[in-house]
Amino acid sequence: MTTTTPGTTAGHTPDTTVTDLYPSRGATEVAIPRQDPVVWSAPGAAGPIPGPDLQSFERDGFLAMDQLVGPDEVDVYHRELERLVTDPGIRADPRSIVEPKSQEIRSVFEVHKISEVFANLVHDERIVGRARQILGSDVYVHQSRINVKPGFGASGFYWHSDFETWHAEDGLPNMRTVSVSIALTENYDSNGGLMIMPGSHRTFLGCAGATPKDNYKRSLQMQDAGIPSDEALTKMASEYGIKLFTGKPGSATWFDCNCMHGSGDNITPFPRSNVFIVFNSVENKAVEPFAAPVRRPEYIGARDFTPVR
């Protein structure tokens, strides 16, 4: 279906026609088979991910790694996270999202631009090399953030597909985006860890309901738009099951942009913190939003398409 892209921002002229392969935020919820590859590189292409692991990623939509960065490095990143979340200037920055109940920082966006430490991590070939291999091209950072889940009541993230939001509200045309979540604290089976429905990345779930203006201001604390129905989630969970990720600090999970995923509240005494980096192909640059009245801020959905070198 070819549509006129909605959503204009002052000073920007939208593309007049863009093929919307994944309509969402309409009157009804719709399930659409994935129209894009999962692994974009040519079969047998060189890269840091072994062939069997790449096949596993293509099948399940994720790849878990016991250790992506070493203990000494984790200490550096964790200290930097603590520095950022305790800095009054960072707290006052609009890129910081505060937990509604505790009033503690929940997330800090665009950390690769705020922090040289996290900028170096983004450019680490162990990180960006894997992203290039999965996406089959040079990549840029669509989003980066640190997530903080302190103990005793930090709220979770409800079930969702990142791509549904990035397509509807940021204007990413295709599913050519991959995320990596690197644990900076122990991920137990009880402290609000990441859950994914394996194989769910092969079906796009277009959610019902229009996107409110400035939806991001609320959705980063509590999601409303872009939420699947209970019926759809029940069907998907029955078909795909649910995988909960645990691991030591330094472990990592790579996952496709269309995986249905979420995390529970952390009511344990044990904090759970991670750094989260989203790489998008330079061949999949954002256009105007497909189902939102305006773009989200650039610190949430980047408009700087400079390749990571």
Short mmCIF file of C-alpha atoms in Angstrom, two decimals, residues 9-262:
data_model
loop_
_atom_site.label_atom_id
_atom_site.label_comp_id
_atom_site.label_asym_id
_atom_site.label_seq_id
_atom_site.Cartn_x
_atom_site.Cartn_y
_atom_site.Cartn_z
CA THR A 9 7.69 18.96 11.78
CA ALA A 10 8.36 22.66 11.45
CA GLY A 11 11.14 23.19 8.92
CA HIS A 12 10.82 19.68 7.47
CA THR A 13 9.15 18.59 4.25
CA PRO A 14 7.87 15.00 4.36
CA ASP A 15 8.34 12.52 1.53
CA THR A 16 5.26 12.72 -0.69
CA THR A 17 4.88 8.97 -1.17
CA VAL A 18 6.41 6.14 0.82
CA THR A 19 5.38 2.52 0.74
CA ASP A 20 4.09 1.60 4.18
CA LEU A 21 4.72 -2.12 4.53
CA TYR A 22 3.58 -2.19 8.14
CA PRO A 23 0.42 -0.12 8.80
CA SER A 24 -0.39 0.41 12.46
CA ARG A 25 -2.31 2.67 14.85
CA GLY A 26 -5.51 2.22 12.83
CA ALA A 27 -9.05 1.38 13.89
CA THR A 28 -8.29 -2.31 14.41
CA GLU A 29 -5.35 -4.50 15.35
CA VAL A 30 -3.81 -6.40 12.44
CA ALA A 31 -1.19 -9.15 12.16
CA ILE A 32 1.04 -8.97 9.06
CA PRO A 33 3.78 -11.43 7.99
CA ARG A 34 7.24 -9.90 8.07
CA GLN A 35 8.20 -8.44 4.68
CA ASP A 36 11.94 -8.05 5.36
CA PRO A 37 14.92 -10.34 5.97
CA VAL A 38 16.09 -10.95 9.52
CA VAL A 39 19.78 -11.27 8.66
CA TRP A 40 20.67 -8.92 5.82
CA SER A 41 24.26 -9.94 5.11
CA ALA A 42 24.96 -12.45 2.35
CA PRO A 43 25.20 -16.11 3.40
CA GLY A 44 28.73 -16.89 4.51
CA ALA A 45 29.73 -13.24 4.78
CA ALA A 46 32.63 -12.66 7.16
CA GLY A 47 31.91 -11.28 10.61
CA PRO A 48 32.35 -11.85 14.33
CA ILE A 49 29.16 -13.92 14.72
CA PRO A 50 29.69 -17.62 13.89
CA GLY A 51 27.38 -19.12 11.27
CA PRO A 52 25.35 -21.31 13.68
CA ASP A 53 24.76 -18.34 16.00
CA LEU A 54 23.62 -16.21 13.06
CA GLN A 55 21.19 -18.95 12.04
CA SER A 56 19.90 -19.06 15.61
CA PHE A 57 19.37 -15.29 15.53
CA GLU A 58 17.48 -15.59 12.26
CA ARG A 59 15.26 -18.35 13.67
CA ASP A 60 14.57 -16.98 17.15
CA GLY A 61 15.09 -13.24 16.70
CA PHE A 62 17.73 -12.99 19.42
CA LEU A 63 21.21 -14.09 20.38
CA ALA A 64 22.32 -14.33 24.01
CA MET A 65 26.01 -14.05 24.89
CA ASP A 66 27.45 -15.12 28.24
CA GLN A 67 30.12 -12.43 28.07
CA LEU A 68 30.42 -9.62 25.55
CA VAL A 69 32.55 -7.34 27.71
CA GLY A 70 34.90 -8.33 30.52
CA PRO A 71 34.61 -7.69 34.28
CA ASP A 72 37.08 -4.78 34.29
CA GLU A 73 35.15 -3.10 31.50
CA VAL A 74 31.83 -3.67 33.25
CA ASP A 75 33.20 -1.84 36.29
CA VAL A 76 34.05 1.17 34.12
CA TYR A 77 30.60 1.25 32.51
CA HIS A 78 28.79 0.74 35.80
CA ARG A 79 30.71 3.56 37.47
CA GLU A 80 29.83 5.80 34.56
CA LEU A 81 26.17 4.84 34.85
CA GLU A 82 26.23 5.70 38.56
CA ARG A 83 27.90 9.02 37.80
CA LEU A 84 25.25 9.93 35.27
CA VAL A 85 22.20 9.02 37.35
CA THR A 86 23.50 10.92 40.39
CA ASP A 87 24.44 14.07 38.45
CA PRO A 88 21.87 16.86 39.09
CA GLY A 89 22.57 18.30 35.67
CA ILE A 90 21.76 14.98 33.98
CA ARG A 91 18.61 14.62 36.07
CA ALA A 92 17.41 18.03 34.84
CA ASP A 93 18.18 17.13 31.22
CA PRO A 94 15.11 16.22 29.11
CA ARG A 95 16.99 13.11 28.01
CA SER A 96 16.51 11.69 31.53
CA ILE A 97 13.28 9.83 32.28
CA VAL A 98 12.21 9.74 35.93
CA GLU A 99 10.31 6.87 37.57
CA PRO A 100 6.80 8.20 38.43
CA LYS A 101 6.57 6.59 41.89
CA SER A 102 10.10 6.75 43.29
CA GLN A 103 11.15 9.85 41.33
CA GLU A 104 14.45 8.10 40.59
CA ILE A 105 16.00 8.16 37.12
CA ARG A 106 14.69 5.28 35.04
CA SER A 107 16.52 5.91 31.75
CA VAL A 108 19.00 8.34 30.26
CA PHE A 109 18.86 8.64 26.46
CA GLU A 110 21.58 9.51 23.96
CA VAL A 111 24.29 8.34 26.37
CA HIS A 112 26.76 7.92 23.52
CA LYS A 113 26.62 11.70 23.08
CA ILE A 114 26.53 12.56 26.77
CA SER A 115 29.36 10.24 27.82
CA GLU A 116 32.72 9.57 26.20
CA VAL A 117 32.81 6.22 28.01
CA PHE A 118 29.63 5.03 26.30
CA ALA A 119 30.68 6.64 23.01
CA ASN A 120 33.74 4.39 23.04
CA LEU A 121 31.52 1.38 23.69
CA VAL A 122 29.37 2.17 20.65
CA HIS A 123 32.49 2.30 18.45
CA ASP A 124 33.91 -0.95 19.89
CA GLU A 125 34.25 -3.39 17.00
CA ARG A 126 32.87 -6.21 19.17
CA ILE A 127 29.64 -4.22 19.28
CA VAL A 128 29.31 -2.39 15.97
CA GLY A 129 30.89 -5.25 13.98
CA ARG A 130 28.09 -7.58 15.01
CA ALA A 131 25.49 -4.98 14.11
CA ARG A 132 27.01 -4.54 10.64
CA GLN A 133 27.02 -8.30 10.13
CA ILE A 134 23.35 -8.70 11.05
CA LEU A 135 22.18 -5.67 9.05
CA GLY A 136 24.48 -6.18 6.06
CA SER A 137 25.62 -2.56 5.80
CA ASP A 138 27.16 0.34 7.64
CA VAL A 139 25.09 1.38 10.64
CA TYR A 140 24.29 4.43 12.71
CA VAL A 141 22.91 4.76 16.24
CA HIS A 142 19.15 5.21 16.14
CA GLN A 143 18.92 5.27 19.93
CA SER A 144 21.11 4.69 22.97
CA ARG A 145 20.26 4.73 26.63
CA ILE A 146 21.08 3.39 30.04
CA ASN A 147 18.24 1.69 31.90
CA VAL A 148 18.19 1.64 35.68
CA LYS A 149 15.94 -0.70 37.63
CA PRO A 150 16.71 -0.16 41.30
CA GLY A 151 15.33 -2.64 43.79
CA PHE A 152 12.08 -2.42 45.70
CA GLY A 153 9.57 -1.43 43.09
CA ALA A 154 11.09 -0.21 39.82
CA SER A 155 8.40 -0.65 37.19
CA GLY A 156 8.75 -2.83 34.11
CA PHE A 157 8.25 -2.28 30.38
CA TYR A 158 5.02 -3.76 29.01
CA TRP A 159 4.95 -6.12 26.02
CA HIS A 160 5.70 -4.36 22.75
CA SER A 161 7.60 -4.48 19.46
CA ASP A 162 10.18 -1.72 19.20
CA PHE A 163 9.74 -1.59 15.45
CA GLU A 164 6.04 -0.81 15.78
CA THR A 165 6.96 2.38 17.64
CA TRP A 166 10.04 3.20 15.57
CA HIS A 167 8.00 2.78 12.38
CA ALA A 168 4.89 4.61 13.56
CA GLU A 169 6.53 7.43 15.50
CA ASP A 170 10.12 7.70 14.14
CA GLY A 171 9.59 6.79 10.49
CA LEU A 172 11.88 3.75 10.07
CA PRO A 173 10.61 2.17 6.82
CA ASN A 174 11.92 -1.38 7.15
CA MET A 175 12.87 -3.95 9.77
CA ARG A 176 16.60 -3.40 9.40
CA THR A 177 17.42 -2.46 12.97
CA VAL A 178 19.00 -4.44 15.80
CA SER A 179 19.40 -3.79 19.52
CA VAL A 180 21.93 -4.97 22.05
CA SER A 181 21.32 -4.92 25.79
CA ILE A 182 24.49 -5.31 27.88
CA ALA A 183 24.05 -6.20 31.54
CA LEU A 184 25.90 -3.99 34.02
CA THR A 185 24.49 -5.81 37.04
CA GLU A 186 23.46 -9.41 37.66
CA ASN A 187 20.33 -10.40 35.76
CA TYR A 188 18.48 -12.85 37.98
CA ASP A 189 15.25 -14.62 37.14
CA SER A 190 13.52 -12.41 39.70
CA ASN A 191 14.70 -8.80 39.26
CA GLY A 192 12.78 -7.69 36.19
CA GLY A 193 14.83 -9.22 33.39
CA LEU A 194 14.20 -9.05 29.66
CA MET A 195 11.58 -11.45 28.27
CA ILE A 196 11.21 -12.25 24.55
CA MET A 197 8.77 -14.43 22.62
CA PRO A 198 11.11 -16.49 20.36
CA GLY A 199 10.04 -16.35 16.73
CA SER A 200 7.63 -13.46 17.25
CA HIS A 201 9.83 -11.26 15.04
CA ARG A 202 8.33 -12.93 11.97
CA THR A 203 4.90 -11.37 12.53
CA PHE A 204 4.24 -7.63 12.69
CA LEU A 205 1.41 -6.70 15.00
CA GLY A 206 -0.14 -3.40 13.96
CA CYS A 207 -1.73 -1.94 17.07
CA ALA A 208 -5.11 -0.23 17.27
CA GLY A 209 -5.63 3.38 18.26
CA ALA A 210 -4.30 6.72 17.07
CA THR A 211 -1.02 8.16 18.40
CA PRO A 212 -1.55 11.15 20.71
CA LYS A 213 0.56 14.24 20.09
CA ASP A 214 3.76 14.15 22.19
CA ASN A 215 2.95 10.56 23.09
CA TYR A 216 6.59 9.95 23.96
CA LYS A 217 6.33 12.13 27.09
CA ARG A 218 3.98 9.61 28.66
CA SER A 219 5.00 6.39 26.91
CA LEU A 220 8.56 6.46 28.26
CA GLN A 221 7.10 6.23 31.77
CA MET A 222 3.91 4.28 31.08
CA GLN A 223 2.92 2.96 27.67
CA ASP A 224 -0.51 3.56 26.14
CA ALA A 225 -0.25 3.75 22.35
CA GLY A 226 1.40 0.85 20.53
CA ILE A 227 0.29 -1.77 23.05
CA PRO A 228 -0.93 -5.15 21.78
CA SER A 229 -4.26 -6.50 22.97
CA ASP A 230 -4.46 -9.20 25.63
CA GLU A 231 -5.94 -11.53 23.00
CA ALA A 232 -3.04 -11.01 20.60
CA LEU A 233 -0.44 -11.43 23.33
CA THR A 234 -2.11 -14.62 24.55
CA LYS A 235 -2.10 -16.05 21.04
CA MET A 236 1.55 -15.13 20.45
CA ALA A 237 2.72 -16.44 23.83
CA SER A 238 0.86 -19.71 23.21
CA GLU A 239 2.52 -20.07 19.83
CA TYR A 240 6.04 -18.87 20.63
CA GLY A 241 6.49 -19.23 24.38
CA ILE A 242 8.46 -16.79 26.52
CA LYS A 243 12.22 -16.74 27.12
CA LEU A 244 13.57 -14.96 30.22
CA PHE A 245 17.19 -13.80 30.03
CA THR A 246 19.52 -14.07 32.99
CA GLY A 247 23.26 -13.54 33.16
CA LYS A 248 26.29 -12.10 34.82
CA PRO A 249 27.43 -8.50 34.38
CA GLY A 250 28.95 -8.25 30.90
CA SER A 251 26.49 -10.70 29.35
CA ALA A 252 24.46 -9.40 26.42
CA THR A 253 21.36 -10.05 24.38
CA TRP A 254 21.10 -9.04 20.73
CA PHE A 255 17.54 -8.91 19.46
CA ASP A 256 15.68 -8.05 16.30
CA CYS A 257 13.64 -4.86 16.21
CA ASN A 258 10.33 -6.70 15.78
CA CYS A 259 10.63 -9.14 18.69
CA MET A 260 7.71 -9.03 21.08
CA HIS A 261 9.39 -8.33 24.40
CA GLY A 262 8.96 -6.73 27.79
#
